[in-house]
PDB file of C-alpha atoms in Angstrom:
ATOM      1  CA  UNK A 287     -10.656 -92.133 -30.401  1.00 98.00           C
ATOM      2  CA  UNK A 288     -12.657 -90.880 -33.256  1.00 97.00           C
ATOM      3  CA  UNK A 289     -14.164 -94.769 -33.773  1.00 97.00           C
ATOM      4  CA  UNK A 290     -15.381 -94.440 -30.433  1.00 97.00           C
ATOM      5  CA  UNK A 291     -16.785 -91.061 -30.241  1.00 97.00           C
ATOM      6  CA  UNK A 292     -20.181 -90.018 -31.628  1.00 97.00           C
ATOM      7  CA  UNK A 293     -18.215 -86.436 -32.384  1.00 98.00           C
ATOM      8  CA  UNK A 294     -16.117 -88.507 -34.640  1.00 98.00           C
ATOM      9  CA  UNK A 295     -13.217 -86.618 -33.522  1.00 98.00           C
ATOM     10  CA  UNK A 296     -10.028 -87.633 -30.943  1.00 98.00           C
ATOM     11  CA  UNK A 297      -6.430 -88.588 -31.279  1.00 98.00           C
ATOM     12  CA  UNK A 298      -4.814 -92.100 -30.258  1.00 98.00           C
ATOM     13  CA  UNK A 299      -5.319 -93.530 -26.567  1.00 98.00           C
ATOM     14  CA  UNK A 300      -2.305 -94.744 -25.546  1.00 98.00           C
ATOM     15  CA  UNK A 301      -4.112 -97.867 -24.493  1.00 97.00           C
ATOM     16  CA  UNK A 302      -7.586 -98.720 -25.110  1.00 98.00           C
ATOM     17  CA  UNK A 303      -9.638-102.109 -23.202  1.00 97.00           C
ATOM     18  CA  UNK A 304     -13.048-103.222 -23.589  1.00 96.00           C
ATOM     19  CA  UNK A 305     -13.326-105.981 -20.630  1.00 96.00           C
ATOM     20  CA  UNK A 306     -15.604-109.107 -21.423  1.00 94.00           C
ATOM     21  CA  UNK A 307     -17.483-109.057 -17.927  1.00 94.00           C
ATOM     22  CA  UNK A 308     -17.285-107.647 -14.524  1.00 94.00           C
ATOM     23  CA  UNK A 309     -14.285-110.143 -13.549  1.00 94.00           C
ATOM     24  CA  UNK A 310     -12.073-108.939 -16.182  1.00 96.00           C
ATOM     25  CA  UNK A 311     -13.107-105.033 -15.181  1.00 96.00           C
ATOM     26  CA  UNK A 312     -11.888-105.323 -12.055  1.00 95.00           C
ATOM     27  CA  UNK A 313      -8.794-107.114 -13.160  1.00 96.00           C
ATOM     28  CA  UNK A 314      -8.185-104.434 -15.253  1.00 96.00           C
ATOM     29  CA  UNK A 315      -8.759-101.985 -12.722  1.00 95.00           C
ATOM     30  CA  UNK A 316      -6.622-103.702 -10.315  1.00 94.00           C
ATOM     31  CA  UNK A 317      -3.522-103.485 -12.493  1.00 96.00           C
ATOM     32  CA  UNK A 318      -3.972-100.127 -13.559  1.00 96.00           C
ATOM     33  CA  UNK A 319      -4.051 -99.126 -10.284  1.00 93.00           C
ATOM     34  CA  UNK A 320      -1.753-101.193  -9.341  1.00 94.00           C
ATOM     35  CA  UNK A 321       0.826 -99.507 -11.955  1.00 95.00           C
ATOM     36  CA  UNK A 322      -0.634 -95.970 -11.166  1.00 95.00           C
ATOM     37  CA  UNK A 323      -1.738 -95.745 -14.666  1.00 96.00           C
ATOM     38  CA  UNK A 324      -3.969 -92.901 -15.238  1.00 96.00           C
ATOM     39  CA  UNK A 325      -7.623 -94.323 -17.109  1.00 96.00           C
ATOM     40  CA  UNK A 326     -11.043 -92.947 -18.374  1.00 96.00           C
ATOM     41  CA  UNK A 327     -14.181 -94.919 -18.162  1.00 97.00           C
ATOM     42  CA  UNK A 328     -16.055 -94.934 -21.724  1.00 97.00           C
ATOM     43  CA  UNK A 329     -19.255 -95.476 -22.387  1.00 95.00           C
ATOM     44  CA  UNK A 330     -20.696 -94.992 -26.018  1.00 95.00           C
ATOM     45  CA  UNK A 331     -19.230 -91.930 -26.408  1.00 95.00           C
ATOM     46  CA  UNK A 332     -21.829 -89.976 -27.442  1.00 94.00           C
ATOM     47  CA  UNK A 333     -21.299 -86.941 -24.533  1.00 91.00           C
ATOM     48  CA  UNK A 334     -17.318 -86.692 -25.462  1.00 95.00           C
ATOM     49  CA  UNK A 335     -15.132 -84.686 -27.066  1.00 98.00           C
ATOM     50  CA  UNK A 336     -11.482 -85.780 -27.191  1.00 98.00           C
ATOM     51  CA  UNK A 337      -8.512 -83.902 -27.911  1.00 98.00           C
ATOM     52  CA  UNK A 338      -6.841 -83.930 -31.174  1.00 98.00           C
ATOM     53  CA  UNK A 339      -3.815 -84.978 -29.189  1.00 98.00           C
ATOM     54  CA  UNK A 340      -5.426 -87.847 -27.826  1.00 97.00           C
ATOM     55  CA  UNK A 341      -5.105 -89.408 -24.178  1.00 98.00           C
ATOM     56  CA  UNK A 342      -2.040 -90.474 -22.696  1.00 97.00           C
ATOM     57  CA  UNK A 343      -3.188 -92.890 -20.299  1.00 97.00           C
ATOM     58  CA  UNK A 344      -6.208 -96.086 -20.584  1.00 98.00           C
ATOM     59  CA  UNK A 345      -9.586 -95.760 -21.921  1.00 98.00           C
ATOM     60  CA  UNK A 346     -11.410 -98.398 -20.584  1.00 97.00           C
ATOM     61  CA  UNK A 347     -14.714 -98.880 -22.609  1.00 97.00           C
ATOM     62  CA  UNK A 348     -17.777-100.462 -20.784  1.00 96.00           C
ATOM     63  CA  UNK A 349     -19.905-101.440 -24.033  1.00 90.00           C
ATOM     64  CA  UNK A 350     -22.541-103.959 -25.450  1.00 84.00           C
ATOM     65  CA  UNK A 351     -19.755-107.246 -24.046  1.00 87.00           C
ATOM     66  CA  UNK A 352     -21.046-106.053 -20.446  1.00 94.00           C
ATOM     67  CA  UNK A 353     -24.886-104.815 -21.780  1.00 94.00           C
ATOM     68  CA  UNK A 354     -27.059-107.559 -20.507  1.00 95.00           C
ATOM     69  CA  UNK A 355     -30.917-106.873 -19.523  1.00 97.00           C
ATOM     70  CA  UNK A 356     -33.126-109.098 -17.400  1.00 97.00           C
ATOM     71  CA  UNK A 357     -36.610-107.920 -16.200  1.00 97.00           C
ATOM     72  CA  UNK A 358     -38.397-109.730 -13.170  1.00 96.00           C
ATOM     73  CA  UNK A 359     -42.189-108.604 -12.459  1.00 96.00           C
ATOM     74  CA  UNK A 360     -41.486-104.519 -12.588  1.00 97.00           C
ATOM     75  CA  UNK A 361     -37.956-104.920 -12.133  1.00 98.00           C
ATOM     76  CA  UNK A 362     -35.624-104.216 -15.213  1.00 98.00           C
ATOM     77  CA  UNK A 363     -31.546-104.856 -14.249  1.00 98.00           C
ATOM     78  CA  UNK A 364     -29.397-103.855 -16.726  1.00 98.00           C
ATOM     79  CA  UNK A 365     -25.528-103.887 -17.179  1.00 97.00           C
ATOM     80  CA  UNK A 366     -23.934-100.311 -17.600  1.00 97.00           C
ATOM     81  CA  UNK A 367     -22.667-101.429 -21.331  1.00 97.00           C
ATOM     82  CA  UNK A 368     -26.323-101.856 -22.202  1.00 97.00           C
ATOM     83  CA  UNK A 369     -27.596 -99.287 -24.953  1.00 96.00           C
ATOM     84  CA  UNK A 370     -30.704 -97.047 -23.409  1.00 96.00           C
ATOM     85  CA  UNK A 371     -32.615 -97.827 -27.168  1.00 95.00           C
ATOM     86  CA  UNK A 372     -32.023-101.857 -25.918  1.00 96.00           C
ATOM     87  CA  UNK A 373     -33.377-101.616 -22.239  1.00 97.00           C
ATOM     88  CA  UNK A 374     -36.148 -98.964 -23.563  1.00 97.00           C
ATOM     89  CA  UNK A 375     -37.682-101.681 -26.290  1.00 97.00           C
ATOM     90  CA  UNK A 376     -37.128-104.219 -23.619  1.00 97.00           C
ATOM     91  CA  UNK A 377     -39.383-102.378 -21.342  1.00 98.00           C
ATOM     92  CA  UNK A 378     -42.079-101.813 -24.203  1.00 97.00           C
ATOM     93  CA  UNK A 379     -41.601-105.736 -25.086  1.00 97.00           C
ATOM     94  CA  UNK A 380     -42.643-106.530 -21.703  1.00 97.00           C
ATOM     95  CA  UNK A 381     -45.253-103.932 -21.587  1.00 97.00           C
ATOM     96  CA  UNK A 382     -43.269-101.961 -18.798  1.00 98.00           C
ATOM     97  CA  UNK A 383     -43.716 -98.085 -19.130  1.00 97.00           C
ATOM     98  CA  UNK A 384     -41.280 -95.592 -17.748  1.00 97.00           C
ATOM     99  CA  UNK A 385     -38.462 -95.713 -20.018  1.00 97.00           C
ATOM    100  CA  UNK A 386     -39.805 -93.849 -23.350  1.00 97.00           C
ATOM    101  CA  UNK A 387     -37.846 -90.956 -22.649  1.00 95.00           C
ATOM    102  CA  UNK A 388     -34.528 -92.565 -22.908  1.00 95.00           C
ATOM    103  CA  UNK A 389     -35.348 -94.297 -26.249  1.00 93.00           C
ATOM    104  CA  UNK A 390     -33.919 -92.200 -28.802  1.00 90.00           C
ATOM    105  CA  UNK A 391     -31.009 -90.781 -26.043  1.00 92.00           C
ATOM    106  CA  UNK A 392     -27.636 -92.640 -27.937  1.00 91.00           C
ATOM    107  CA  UNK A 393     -25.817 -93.524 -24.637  1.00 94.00           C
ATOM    108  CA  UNK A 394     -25.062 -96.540 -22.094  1.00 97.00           C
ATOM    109  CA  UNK A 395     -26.297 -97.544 -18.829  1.00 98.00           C
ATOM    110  CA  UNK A 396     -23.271 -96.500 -17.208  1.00 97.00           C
ATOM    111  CA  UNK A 397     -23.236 -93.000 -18.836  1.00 96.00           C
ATOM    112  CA  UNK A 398     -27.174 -92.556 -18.508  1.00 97.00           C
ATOM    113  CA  UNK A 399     -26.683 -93.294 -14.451  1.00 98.00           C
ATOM    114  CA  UNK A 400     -23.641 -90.840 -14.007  1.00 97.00           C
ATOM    115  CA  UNK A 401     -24.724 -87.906 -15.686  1.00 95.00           C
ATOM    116  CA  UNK A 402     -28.743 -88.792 -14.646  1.00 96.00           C
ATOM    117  CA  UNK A 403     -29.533 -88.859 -18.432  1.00 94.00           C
ATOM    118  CA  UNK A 404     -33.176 -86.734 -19.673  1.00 92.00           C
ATOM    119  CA  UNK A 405     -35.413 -85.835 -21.945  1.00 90.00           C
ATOM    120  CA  UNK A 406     -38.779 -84.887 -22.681  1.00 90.00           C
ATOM    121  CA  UNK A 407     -39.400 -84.634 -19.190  1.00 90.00           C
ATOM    122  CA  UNK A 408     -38.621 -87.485 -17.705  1.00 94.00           C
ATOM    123  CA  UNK A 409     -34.510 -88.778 -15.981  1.00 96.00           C
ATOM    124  CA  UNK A 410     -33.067 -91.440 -14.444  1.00 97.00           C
ATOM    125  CA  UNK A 411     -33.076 -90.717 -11.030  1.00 97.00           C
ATOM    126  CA  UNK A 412     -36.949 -91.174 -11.182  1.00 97.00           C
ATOM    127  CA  UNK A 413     -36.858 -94.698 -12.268  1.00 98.00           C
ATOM    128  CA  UNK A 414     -33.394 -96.010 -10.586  1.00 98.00           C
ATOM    129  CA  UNK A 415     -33.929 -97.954  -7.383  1.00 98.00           C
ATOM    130  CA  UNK A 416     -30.251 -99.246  -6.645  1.00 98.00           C
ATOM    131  CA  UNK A 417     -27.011 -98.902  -8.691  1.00 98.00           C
ATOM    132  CA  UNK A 418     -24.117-101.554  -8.604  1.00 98.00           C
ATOM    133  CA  UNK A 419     -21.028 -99.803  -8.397  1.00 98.00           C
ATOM    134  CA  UNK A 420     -17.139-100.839  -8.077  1.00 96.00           C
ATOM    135  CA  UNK A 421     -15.093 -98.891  -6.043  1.00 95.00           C
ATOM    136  CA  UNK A 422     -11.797 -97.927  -5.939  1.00 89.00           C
ATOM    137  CA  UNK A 423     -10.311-100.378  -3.399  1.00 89.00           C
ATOM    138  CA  UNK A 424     -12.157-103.111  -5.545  1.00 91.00           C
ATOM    139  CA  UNK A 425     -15.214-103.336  -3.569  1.00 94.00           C
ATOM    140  CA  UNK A 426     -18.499-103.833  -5.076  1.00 96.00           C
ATOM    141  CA  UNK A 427     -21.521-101.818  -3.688  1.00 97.00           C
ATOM    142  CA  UNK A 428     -24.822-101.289  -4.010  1.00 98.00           C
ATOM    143  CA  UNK A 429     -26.037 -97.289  -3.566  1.00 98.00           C
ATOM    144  CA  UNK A 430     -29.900 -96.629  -3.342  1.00 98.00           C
ATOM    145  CA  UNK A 431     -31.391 -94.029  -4.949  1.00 98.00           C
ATOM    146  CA  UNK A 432     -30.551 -91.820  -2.152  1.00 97.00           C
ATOM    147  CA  UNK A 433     -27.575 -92.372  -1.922  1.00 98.00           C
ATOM    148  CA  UNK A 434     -26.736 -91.772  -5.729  1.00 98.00           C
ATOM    149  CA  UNK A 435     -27.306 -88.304  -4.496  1.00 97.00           C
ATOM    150  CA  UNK A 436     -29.139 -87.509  -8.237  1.00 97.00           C
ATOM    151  CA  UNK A 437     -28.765 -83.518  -9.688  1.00 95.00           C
ATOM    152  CA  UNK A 438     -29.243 -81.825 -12.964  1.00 92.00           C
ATOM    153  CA  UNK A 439     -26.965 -84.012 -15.322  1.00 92.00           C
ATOM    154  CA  UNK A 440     -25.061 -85.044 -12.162  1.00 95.00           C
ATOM    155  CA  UNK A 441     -24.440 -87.826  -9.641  1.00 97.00           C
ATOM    156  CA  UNK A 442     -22.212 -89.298  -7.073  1.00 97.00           C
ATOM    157  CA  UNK A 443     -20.458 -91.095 -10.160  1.00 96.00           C
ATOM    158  CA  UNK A 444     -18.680 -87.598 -11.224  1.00 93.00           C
ATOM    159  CA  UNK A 445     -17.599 -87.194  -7.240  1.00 93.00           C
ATOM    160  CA  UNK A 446     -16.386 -90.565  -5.982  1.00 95.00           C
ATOM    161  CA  UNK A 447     -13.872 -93.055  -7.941  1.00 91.00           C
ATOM    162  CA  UNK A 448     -16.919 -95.304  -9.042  1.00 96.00           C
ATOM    163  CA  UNK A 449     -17.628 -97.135 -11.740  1.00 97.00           C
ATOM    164  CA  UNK A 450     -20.929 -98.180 -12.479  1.00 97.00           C
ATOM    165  CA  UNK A 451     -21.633-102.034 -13.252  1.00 97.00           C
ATOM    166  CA  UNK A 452     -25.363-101.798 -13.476  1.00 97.00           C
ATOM    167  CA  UNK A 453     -28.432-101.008 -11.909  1.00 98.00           C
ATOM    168  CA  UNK A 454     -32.046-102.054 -10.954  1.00 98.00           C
ATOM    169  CA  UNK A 455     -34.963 -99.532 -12.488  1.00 98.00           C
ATOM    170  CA  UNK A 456     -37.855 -99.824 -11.157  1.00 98.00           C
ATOM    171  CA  UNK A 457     -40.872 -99.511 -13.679  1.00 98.00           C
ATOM    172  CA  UNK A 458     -44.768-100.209 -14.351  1.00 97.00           C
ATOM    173  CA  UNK A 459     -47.135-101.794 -16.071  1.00 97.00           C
ATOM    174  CA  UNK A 460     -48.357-100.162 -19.056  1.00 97.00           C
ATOM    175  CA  UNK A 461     -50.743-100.306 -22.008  1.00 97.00           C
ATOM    176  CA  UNK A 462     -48.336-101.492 -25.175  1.00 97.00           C
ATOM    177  CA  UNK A 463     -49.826 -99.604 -27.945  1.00 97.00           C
ATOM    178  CA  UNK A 464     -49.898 -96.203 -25.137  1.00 97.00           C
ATOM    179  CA  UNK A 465     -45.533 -97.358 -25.202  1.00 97.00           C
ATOM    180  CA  UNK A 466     -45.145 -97.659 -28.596  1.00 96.00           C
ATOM    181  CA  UNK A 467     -47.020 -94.290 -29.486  1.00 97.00           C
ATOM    182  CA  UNK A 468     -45.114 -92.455 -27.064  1.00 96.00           C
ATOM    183  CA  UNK A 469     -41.679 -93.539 -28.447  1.00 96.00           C
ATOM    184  CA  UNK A 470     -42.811 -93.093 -31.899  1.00 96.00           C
ATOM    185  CA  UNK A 471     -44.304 -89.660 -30.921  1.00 96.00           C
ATOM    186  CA  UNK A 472     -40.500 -88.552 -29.448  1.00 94.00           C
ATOM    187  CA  UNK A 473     -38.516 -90.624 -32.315  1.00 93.00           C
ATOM    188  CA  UNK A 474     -40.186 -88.117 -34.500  1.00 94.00           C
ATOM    189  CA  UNK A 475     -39.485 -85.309 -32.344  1.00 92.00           C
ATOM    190  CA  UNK A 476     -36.197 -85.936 -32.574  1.00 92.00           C
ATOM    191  CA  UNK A 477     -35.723 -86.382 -36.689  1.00 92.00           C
ATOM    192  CA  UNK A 478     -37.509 -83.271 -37.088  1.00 94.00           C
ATOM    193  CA  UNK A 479     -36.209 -80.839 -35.083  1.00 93.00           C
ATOM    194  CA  UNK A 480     -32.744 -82.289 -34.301  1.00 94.00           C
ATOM    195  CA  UNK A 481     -29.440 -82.987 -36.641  1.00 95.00           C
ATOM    196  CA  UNK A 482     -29.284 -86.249 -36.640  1.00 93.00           C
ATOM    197  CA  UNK A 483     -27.420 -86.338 -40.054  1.00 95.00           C
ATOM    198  CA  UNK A 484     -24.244 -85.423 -38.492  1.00 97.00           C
ATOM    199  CA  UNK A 485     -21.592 -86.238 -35.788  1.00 97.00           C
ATOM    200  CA  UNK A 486     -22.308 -84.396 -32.558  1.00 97.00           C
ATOM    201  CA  UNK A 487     -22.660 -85.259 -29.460  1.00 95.00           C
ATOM    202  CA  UNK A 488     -26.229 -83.941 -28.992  1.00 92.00           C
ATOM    203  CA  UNK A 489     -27.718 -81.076 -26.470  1.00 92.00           C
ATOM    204  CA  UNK A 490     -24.073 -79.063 -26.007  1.00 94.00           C
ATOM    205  CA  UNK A 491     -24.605 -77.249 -23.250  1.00 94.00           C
ATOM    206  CA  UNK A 492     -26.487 -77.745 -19.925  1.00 88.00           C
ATOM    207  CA  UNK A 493     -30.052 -76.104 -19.750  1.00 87.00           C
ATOM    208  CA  UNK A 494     -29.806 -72.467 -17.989  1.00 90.00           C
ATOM    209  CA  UNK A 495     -32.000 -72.374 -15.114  1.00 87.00           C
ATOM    210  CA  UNK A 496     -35.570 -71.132 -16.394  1.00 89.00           C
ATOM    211  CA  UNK A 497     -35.148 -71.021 -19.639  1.00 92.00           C
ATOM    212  CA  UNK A 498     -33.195 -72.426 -23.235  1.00 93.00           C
ATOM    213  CA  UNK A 499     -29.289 -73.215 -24.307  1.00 95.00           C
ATOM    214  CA  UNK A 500     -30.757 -73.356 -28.075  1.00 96.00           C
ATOM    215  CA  UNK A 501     -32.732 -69.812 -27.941  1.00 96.00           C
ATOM    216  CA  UNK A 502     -30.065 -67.705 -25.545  1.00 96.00           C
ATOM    217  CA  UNK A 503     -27.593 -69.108 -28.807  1.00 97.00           C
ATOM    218  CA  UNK A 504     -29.929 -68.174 -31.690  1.00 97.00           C
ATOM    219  CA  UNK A 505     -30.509 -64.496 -30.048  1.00 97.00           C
ATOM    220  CA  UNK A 506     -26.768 -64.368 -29.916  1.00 97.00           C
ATOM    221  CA  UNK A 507     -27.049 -64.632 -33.617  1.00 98.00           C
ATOM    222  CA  UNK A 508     -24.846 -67.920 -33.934  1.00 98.00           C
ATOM    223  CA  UNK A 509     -27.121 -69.693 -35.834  1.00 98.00           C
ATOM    224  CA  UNK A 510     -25.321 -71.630 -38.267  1.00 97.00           C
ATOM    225  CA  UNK A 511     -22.062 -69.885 -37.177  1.00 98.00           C
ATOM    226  CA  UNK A 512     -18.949 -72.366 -37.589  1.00 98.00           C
ATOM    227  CA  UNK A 513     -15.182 -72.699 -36.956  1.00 98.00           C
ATOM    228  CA  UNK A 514     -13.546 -74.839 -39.443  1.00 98.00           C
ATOM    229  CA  UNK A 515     -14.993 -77.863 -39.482  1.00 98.00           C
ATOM    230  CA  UNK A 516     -17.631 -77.417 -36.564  1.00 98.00           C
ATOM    231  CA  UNK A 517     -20.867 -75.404 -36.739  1.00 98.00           C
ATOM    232  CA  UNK A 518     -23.595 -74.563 -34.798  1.00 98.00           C
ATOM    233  CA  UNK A 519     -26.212 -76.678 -36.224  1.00 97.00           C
ATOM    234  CA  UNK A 520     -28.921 -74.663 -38.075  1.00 96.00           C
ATOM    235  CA  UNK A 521     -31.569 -77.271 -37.145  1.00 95.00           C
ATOM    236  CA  UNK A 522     -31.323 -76.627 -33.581  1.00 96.00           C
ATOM    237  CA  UNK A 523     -28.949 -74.049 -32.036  1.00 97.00           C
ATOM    238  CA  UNK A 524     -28.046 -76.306 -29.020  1.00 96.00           C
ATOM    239  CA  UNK A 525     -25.990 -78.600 -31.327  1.00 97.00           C
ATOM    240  CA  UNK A 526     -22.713 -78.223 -31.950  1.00 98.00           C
ATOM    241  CA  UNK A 527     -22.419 -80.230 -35.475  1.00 98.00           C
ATOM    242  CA  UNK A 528     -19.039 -82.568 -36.929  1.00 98.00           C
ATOM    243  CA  UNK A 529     -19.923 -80.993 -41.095  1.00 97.00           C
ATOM    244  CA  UNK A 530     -17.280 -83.607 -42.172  1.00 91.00           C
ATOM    245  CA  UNK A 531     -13.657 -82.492 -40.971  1.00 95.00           C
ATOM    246  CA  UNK A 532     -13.950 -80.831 -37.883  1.00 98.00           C
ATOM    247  CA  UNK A 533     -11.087 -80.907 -35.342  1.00 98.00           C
ATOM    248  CA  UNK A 534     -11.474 -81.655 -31.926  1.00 98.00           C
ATOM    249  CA  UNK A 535      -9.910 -78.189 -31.939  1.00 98.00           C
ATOM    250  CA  UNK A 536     -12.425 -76.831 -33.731  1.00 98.00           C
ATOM    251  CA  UNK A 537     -15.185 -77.929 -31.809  1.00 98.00           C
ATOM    252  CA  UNK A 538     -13.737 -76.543 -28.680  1.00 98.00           C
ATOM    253  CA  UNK A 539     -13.199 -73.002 -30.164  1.00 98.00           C
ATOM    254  CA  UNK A 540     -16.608 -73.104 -31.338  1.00 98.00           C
ATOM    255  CA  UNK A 541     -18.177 -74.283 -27.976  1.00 98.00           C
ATOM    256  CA  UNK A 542     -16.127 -71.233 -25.987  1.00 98.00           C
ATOM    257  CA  UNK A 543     -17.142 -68.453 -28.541  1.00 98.00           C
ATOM    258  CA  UNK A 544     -20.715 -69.323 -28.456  1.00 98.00           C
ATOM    259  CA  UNK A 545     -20.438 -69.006 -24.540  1.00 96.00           C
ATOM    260  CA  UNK A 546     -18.571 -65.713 -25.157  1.00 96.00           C
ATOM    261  CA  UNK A 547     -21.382 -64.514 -26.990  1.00 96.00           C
TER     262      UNK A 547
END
């Protein structure tokens, strides 16, 4: 699993599938099910961290086979396997603001829609109109944006036995150069004030109510503090940091001292 993890960390999957389209998924689904098999839905990886001992059970990875994007007027429908850097230059190609946020964020559709991915101010919940879902007798639904019940880094997808196929966002028409400054202005954000040089799996920790994961860590003093192979990034103090030959292990020890602290 470290291949498939932006961590670059994880043992063997007993069993790893990356479907073609949504016929196979649900073929695949059906027979795990079928069999009882235990299964994780992946993404891209990049909010994971596996254990060293790997998973006993089947990863089923939703990637770029099912990442399709079509836009219609405002209307931008994406497949969950579809890269948030591919739907956000598709919405600036078509001169569609309301994605610039999610350009630099290195995750999927599906993954972006689950957790209701953010930055710089803006999530997903505030440009999702419907979400495509399969559920767990096989069904496929469509939820509104209601209905997807959006939170802080949370949706309906981490209660219910869903998987997300795709979704509808709902965007507007914007001034192209306005699009492409914005996305340049965060791209450079994030080079300068983020680790990009090494494996992590970005912003570690959830933002405390009111005020900042990064600062609470750097008053704790556990800037640039590291077990083994892991470290918290000197950079930016809300990234835990792969230097080279961190453990899975490692990573975890580091991630429950620095909440210790």
């Amino acid at each position: 699993m470290n291949k498939h993890t932006t961590f670059r960390v994880g043992g063997n999957a007993a069993c790893f599938v990356t479907p073609g389209d949504e016929t196979q998924l649900t073929q695949v689904f059906h027979i795990l099910r079928e069999q009882d098999e235990s299964y994780y839905v992946l993404g891209n990886g990049s909010n994971l961290l596996v254990s060293d001992q790997g998973y006993d059970g089947c990863v089923v990875q939703i990637d770029r086979n099912m990442g399709t994007v079509a836009i219609r007027d405002n209307l931008l429908t994406a497949s969950a396997g579809a890269l948030l850097s591919q739907i956000a230059n598709a919405a600036y190609k078509n001169g569609l603001t309301g994605l610039e946020f999610a350009s630099g964020i290195p995750g999927s559709v599906g993954g972006a829609i689950r957790m209701n991915a953010g930055a710089y101010g803006g999530e997903m919940k505030q440009i999702v109109e419907s979400v495509r879902v399969l559920t767990q007798d096989g069904q496929i639904i469509e939820l509104s944006c209601d209905e997807m019940e959006f939170g802080y880094r949370t949706s309906i997808i981490k209660k219910m036995p869903y998987v997300v196929l795709s979704a509808n966002l709902r965007l507007i028409r914007g001034d192209m150069s306005e699009i492409k400054a914005r996305m340049d202005e965060l791209k450079e954000q994030r080079i300068t004030k983020q680790p990009l040089e090494y494996p992590s799996a970005g912003s570690t920790f959830k933002r405390p109510e009111g005020y900042f994961a990064g600062k609470l860590i750097e008053d704790a003093g556990l800037r640039g503090y590291a077990i083994g192979g892991a470290q918290v990034s000197e950079k930016h103090c809300g990234f835990v940091i792969n230097k080279g030959n961190a453990t899975a292990g490692d990573i975890y020890q580091l991630i429950t001292h620095i909440r210790e602290e």
